[in-house]
PDB file of C-alpha atoms in Angstrom:
ATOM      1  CA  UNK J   1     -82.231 -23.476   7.278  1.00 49.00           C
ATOM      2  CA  UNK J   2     -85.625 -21.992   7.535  1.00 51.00           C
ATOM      3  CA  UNK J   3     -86.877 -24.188   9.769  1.00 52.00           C
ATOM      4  CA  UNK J   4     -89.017 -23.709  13.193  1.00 54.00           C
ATOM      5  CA  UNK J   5     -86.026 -24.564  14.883  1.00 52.00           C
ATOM      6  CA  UNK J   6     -83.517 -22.161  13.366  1.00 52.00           C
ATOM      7  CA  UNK J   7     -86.119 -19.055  14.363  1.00 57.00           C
ATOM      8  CA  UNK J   8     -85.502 -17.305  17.325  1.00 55.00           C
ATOM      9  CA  UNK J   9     -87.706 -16.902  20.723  1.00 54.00           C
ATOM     10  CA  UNK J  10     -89.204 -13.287  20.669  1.00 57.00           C
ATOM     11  CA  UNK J  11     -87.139 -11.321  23.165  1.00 53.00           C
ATOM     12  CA  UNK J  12     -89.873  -9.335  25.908  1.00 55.00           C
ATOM     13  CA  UNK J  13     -89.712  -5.298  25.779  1.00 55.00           C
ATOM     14  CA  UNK J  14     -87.728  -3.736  28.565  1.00 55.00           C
ATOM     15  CA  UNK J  15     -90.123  -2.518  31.408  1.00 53.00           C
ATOM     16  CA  UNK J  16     -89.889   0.826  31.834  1.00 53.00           C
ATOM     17  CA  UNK J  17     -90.285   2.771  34.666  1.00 57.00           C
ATOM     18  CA  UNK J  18     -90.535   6.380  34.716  1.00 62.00           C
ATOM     19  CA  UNK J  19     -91.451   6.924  38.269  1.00 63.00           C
ATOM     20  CA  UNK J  20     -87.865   5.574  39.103  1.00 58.00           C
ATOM     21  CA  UNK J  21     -86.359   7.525  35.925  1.00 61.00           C
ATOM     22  CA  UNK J  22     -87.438  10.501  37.369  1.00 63.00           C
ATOM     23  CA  UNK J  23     -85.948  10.220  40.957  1.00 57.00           C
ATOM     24  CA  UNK J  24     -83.362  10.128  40.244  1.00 61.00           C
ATOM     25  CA  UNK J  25     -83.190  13.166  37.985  1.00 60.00           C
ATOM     26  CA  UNK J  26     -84.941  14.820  41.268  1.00 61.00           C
ATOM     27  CA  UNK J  27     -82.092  13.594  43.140  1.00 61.00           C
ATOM     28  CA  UNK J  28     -79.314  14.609  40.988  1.00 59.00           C
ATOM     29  CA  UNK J  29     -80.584  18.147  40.672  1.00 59.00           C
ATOM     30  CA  UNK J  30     -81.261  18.338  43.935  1.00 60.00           C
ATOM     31  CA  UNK J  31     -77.457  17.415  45.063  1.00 57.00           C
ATOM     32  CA  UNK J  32     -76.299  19.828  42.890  1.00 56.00           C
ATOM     33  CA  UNK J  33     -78.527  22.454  44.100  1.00 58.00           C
ATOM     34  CA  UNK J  34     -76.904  21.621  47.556  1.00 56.00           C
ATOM     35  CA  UNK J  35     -73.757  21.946  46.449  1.00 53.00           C
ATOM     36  CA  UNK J  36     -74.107  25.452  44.912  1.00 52.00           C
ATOM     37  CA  UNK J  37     -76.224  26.911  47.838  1.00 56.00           C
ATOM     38  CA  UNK J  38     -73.108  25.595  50.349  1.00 51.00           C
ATOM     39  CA  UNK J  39     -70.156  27.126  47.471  1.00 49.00           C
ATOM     40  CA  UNK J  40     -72.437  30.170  47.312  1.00 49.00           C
ATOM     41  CA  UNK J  41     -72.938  30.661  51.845  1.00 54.00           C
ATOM     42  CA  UNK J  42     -69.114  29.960  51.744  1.00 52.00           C
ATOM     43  CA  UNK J  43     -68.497  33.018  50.058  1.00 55.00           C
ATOM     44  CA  UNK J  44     -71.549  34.896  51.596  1.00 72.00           C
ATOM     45  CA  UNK J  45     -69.567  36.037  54.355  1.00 79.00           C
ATOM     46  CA  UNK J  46     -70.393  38.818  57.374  1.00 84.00           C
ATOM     47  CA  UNK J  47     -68.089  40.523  59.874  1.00 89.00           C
ATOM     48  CA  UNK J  48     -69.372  39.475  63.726  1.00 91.00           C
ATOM     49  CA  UNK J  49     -68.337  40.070  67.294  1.00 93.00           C
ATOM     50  CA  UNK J  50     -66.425  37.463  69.378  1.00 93.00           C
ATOM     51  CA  UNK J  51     -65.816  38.420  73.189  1.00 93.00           C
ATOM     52  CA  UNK J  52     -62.117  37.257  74.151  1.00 93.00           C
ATOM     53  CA  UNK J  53     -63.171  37.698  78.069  1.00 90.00           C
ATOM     54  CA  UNK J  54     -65.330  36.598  80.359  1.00 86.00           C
ATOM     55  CA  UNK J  55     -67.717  39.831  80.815  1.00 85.00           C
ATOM     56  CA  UNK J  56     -69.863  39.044  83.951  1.00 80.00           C
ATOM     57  CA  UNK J  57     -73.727  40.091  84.056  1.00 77.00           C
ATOM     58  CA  UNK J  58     -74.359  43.718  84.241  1.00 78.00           C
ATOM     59  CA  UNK J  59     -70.123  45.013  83.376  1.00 81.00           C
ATOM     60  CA  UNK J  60     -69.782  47.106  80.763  1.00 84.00           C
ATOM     61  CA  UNK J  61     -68.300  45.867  77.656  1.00 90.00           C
ATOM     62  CA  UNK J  62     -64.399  46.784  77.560  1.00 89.00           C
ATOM     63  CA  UNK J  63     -63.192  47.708  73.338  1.00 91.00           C
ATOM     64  CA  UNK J  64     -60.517  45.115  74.424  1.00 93.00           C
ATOM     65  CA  UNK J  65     -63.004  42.194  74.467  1.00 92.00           C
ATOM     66  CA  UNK J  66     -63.964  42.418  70.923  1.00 94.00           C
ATOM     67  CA  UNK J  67     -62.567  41.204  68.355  1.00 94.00           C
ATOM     68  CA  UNK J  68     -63.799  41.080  64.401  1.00 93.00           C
ATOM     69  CA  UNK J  69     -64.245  37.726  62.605  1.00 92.00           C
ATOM     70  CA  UNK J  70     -65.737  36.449  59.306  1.00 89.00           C
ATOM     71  CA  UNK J  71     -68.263  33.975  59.409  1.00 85.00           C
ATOM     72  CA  UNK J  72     -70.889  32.610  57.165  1.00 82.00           C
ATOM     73  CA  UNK J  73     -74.245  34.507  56.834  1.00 78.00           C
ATOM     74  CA  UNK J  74     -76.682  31.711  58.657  1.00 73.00           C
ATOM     75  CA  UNK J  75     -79.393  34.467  59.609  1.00 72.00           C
ATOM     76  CA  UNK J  76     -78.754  33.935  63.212  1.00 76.00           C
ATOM     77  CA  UNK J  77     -79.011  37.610  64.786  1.00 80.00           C
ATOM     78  CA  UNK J  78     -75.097  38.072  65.635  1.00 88.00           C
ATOM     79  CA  UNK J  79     -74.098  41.455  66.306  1.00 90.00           C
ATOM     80  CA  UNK J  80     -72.086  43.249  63.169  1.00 91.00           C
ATOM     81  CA  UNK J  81     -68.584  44.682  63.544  1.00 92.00           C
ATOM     82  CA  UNK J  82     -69.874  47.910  62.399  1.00 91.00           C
ATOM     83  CA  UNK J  83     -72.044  48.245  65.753  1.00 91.00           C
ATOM     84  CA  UNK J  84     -69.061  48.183  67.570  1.00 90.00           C
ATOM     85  CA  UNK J  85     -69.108  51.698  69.234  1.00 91.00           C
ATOM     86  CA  UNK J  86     -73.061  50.717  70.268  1.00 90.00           C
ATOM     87  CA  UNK J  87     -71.402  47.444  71.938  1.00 91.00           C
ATOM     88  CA  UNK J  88     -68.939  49.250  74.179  1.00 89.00           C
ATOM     89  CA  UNK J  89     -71.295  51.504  75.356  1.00 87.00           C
ATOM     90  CA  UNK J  90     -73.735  48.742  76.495  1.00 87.00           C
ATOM     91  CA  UNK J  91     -73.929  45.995  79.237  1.00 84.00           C
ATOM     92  CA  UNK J  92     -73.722  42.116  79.268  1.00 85.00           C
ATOM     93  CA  UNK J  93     -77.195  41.229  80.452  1.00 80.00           C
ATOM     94  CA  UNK J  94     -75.828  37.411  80.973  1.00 78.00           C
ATOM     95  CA  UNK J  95     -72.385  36.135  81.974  1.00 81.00           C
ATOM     96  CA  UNK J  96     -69.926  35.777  78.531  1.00 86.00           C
ATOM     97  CA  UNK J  97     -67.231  33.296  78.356  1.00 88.00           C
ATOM     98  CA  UNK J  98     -64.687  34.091  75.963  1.00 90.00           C
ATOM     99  CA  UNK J  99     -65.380  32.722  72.351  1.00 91.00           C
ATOM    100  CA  UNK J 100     -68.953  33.408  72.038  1.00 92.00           C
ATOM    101  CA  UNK J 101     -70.285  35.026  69.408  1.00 91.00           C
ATOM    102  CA  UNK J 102     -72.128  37.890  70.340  1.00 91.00           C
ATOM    103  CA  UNK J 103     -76.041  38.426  69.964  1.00 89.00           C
ATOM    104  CA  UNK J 104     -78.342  40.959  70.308  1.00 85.00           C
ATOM    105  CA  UNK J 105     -79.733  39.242  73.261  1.00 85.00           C
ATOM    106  CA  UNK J 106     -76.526  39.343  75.224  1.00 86.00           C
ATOM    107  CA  UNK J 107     -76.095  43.457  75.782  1.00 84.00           C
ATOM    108  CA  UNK J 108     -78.584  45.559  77.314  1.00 77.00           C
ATOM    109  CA  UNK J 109     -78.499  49.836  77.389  1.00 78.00           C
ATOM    110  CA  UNK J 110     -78.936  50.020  81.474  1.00 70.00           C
ATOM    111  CA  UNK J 111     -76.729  47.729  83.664  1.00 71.00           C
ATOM    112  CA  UNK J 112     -78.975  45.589  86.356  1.00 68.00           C
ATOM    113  CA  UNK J 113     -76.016  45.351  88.662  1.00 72.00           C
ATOM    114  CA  UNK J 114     -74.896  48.808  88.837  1.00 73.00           C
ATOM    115  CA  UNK J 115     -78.352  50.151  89.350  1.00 74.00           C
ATOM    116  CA  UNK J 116     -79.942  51.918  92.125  1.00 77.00           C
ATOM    117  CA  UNK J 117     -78.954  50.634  94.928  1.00 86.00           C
ATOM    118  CA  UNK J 118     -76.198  49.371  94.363  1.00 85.00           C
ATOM    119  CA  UNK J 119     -72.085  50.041  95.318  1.00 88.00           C
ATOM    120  CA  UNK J 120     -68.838  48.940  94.227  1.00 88.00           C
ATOM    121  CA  UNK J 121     -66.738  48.337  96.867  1.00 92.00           C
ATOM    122  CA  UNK J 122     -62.542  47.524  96.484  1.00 92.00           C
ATOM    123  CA  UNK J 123     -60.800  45.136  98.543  1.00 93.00           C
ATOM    124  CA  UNK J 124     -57.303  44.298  99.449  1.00 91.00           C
ATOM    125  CA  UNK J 125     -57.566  40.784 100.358  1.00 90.00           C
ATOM    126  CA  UNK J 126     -54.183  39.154 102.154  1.00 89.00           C
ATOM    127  CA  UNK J 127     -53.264  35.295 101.191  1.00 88.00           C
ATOM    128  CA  UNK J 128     -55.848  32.944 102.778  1.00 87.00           C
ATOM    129  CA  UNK J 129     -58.245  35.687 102.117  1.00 91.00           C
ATOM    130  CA  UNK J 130     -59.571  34.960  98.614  1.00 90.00           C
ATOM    131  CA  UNK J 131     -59.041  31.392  96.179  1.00 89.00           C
ATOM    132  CA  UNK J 132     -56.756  31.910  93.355  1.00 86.00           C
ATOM    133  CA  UNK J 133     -57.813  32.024  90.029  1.00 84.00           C
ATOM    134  CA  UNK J 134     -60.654  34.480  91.031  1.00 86.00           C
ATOM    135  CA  UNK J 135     -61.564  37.012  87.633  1.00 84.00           C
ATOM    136  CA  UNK J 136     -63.522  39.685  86.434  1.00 80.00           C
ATOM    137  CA  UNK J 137     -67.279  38.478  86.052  1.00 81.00           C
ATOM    138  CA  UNK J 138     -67.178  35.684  88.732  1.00 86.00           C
ATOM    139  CA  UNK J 139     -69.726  35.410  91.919  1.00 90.00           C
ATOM    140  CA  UNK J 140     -68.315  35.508  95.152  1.00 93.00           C
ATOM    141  CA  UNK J 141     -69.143  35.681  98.750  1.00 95.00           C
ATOM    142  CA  UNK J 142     -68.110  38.221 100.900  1.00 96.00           C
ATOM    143  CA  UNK J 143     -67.485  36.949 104.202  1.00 96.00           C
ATOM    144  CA  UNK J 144     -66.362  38.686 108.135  1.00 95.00           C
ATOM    145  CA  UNK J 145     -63.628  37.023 109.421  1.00 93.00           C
ATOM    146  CA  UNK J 146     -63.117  38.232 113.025  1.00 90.00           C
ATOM    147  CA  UNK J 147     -60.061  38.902 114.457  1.00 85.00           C
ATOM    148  CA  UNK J 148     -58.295  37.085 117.152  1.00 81.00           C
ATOM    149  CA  UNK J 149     -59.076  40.184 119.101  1.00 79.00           C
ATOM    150  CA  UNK J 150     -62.781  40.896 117.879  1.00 76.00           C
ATOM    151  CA  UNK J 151     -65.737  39.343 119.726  1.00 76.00           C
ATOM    152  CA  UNK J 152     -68.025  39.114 116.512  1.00 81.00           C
ATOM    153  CA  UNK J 153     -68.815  35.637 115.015  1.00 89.00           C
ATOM    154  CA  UNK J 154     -67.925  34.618 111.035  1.00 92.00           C
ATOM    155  CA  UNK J 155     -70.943  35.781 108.878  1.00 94.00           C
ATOM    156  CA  UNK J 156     -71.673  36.541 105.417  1.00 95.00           C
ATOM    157  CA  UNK J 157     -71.884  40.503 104.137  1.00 95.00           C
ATOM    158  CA  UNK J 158     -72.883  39.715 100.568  1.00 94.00           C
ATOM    159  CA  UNK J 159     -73.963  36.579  99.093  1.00 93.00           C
ATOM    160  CA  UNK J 160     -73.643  36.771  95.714  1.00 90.00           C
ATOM    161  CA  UNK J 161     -71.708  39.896  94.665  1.00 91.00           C
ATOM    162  CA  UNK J 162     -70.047  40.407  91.511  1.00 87.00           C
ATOM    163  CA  UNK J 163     -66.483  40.752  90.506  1.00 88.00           C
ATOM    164  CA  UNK J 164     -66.281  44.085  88.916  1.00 83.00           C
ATOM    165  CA  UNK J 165     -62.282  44.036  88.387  1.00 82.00           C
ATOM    166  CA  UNK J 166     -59.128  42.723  89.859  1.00 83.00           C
ATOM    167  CA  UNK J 167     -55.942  44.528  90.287  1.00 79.00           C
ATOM    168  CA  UNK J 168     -52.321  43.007  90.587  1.00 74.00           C
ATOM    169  CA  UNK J 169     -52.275  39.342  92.052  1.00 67.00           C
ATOM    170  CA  UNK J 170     -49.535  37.788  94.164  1.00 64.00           C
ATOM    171  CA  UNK J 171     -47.497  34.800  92.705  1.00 64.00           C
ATOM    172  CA  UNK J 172     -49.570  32.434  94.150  1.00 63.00           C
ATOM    173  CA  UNK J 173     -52.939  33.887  93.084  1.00 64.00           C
ATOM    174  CA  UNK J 174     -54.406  34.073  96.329  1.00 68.00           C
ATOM    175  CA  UNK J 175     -54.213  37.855  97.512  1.00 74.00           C
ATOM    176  CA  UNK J 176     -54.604  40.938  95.856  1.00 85.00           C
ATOM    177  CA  UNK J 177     -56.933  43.585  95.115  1.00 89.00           C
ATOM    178  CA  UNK J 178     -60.714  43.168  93.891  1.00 91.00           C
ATOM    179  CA  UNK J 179     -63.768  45.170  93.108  1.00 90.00           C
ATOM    180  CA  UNK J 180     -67.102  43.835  93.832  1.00 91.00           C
ATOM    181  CA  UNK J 181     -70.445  45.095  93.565  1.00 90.00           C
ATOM    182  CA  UNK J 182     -72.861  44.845  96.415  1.00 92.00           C
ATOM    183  CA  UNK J 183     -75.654  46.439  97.732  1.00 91.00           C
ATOM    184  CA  UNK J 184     -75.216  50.197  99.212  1.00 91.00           C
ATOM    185  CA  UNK J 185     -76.611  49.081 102.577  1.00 93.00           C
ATOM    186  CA  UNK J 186     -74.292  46.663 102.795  1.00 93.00           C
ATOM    187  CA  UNK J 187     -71.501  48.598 101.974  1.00 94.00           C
ATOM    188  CA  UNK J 188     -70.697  50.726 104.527  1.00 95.00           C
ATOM    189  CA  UNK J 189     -70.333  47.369 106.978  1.00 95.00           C
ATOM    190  CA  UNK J 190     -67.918  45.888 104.320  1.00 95.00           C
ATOM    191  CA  UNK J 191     -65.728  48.614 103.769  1.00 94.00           C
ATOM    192  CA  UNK J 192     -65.442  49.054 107.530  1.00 93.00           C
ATOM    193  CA  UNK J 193     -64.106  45.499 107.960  1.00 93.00           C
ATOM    194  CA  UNK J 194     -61.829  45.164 104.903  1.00 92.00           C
ATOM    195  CA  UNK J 195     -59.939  48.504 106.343  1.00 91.00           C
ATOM    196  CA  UNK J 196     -59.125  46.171 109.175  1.00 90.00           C
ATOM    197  CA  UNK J 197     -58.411  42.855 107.355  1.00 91.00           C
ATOM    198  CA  UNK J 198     -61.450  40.942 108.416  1.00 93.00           C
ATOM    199  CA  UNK J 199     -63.018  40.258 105.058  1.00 94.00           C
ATOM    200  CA  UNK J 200     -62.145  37.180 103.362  1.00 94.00           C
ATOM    201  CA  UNK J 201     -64.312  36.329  99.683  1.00 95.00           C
ATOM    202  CA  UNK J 202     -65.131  32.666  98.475  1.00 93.00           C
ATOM    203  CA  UNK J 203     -65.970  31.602  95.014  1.00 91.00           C
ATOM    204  CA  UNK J 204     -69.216  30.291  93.467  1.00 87.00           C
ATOM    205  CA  UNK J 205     -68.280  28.622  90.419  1.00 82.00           C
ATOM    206  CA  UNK J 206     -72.021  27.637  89.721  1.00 69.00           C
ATOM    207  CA  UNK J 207     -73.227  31.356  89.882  1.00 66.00           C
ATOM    208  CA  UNK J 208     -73.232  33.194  86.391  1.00 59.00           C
TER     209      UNK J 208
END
């Protein structure tokens, strides 16, 4: 039949919209892109420093803290492995925990706590005398503690003085042998006290 009724309706022309078309091109390219740049930092790898101590403020850094690992090159400024020798030869100019990453930031040439004016001073310390769990880079106290037989009252020597070292600890943690750094006046005083037995330390956890 080639009647009106066997013809059929015109069919409208797809709208096209190349705005649209082209997005997603853009975004298809551009999660590729991403994909290479992450395959291509994976592999772009650099030798850095990891401390595996805590190195308190102004201590020199000991070779036994470092340690070499591979991580990706992000262009933060972490200290190479190769500078290693530069490292140990340096000073922490803030408190590191064990597990950072080091930075240029972190060492400095000239140590601010063994300076001019300034003393490192050992102590013996009996139990009762110090808390346990006390180590190298904390902030302690160091305190008289008069004798039943001295006439002197309880008073602080050195108010924030750092842990330089420790030496062998007893079983429970809470004697042993310390070396702090404190200020040369006040050294003489301390040493005089801790020949006797009268110098107990407390911790400052929030000090760094």
């Amino acid at each position: 039949m080639s009647g009106p009724a066997s013809r059929k309706l015109p069919v409208p022309p797809r709208e096209r919209k190349p705005a649209l078309a082209a997005l997603a091109v853009l975004l298809i390219l551009g999660g590729a892109l991403a994909t290479t740049l992450l395959v291509l930092n994976s592999g772009n790898r650099v030798s850095a420093i990891r401390i595996t101590q805590q190195i308190g403020a102004g201590q020199k850094f000991p070779p036994e803290a470092l340690e070499e690992v591979k991580i990706a090159n992000t262009g933060v400024d972490f200290v190479s492995w190769s500078q290693r020798r530069q490292v140990i030869n340096s000073f922490a100019a803030v408190t590191i925990l064990p597990g950072t990453l080091l930075t240029n930031q972190m060492g400095v040439k000239a140590s601010s706590e063994l300076g001019e004016g300034k003393a490192t001073v050992g102590l013996a310390l009996k139990p009762g005398q110090m808390p346990a769990g006390i180590q190298q880079g904390d902030r302690v106290q160091v305190i008289y503690v008069p004798s039943r037989s001295s006439q002197g009252q309880t008073r602080v020597l050195a108010s924030s003085a750092l842990v330089f070292a420790t030496g062998e600890r007893s079983r429970s943690g809470n004697s042993g042998q310390i070396t702090v750094v404190v200020d040369s006046s006040a050294a003489p005083e301390i040493v005089a006290f801790a020949s006797s037995g009268e110098i107990a330390v407390a911790e400052l956890p929030g000090a760094r």
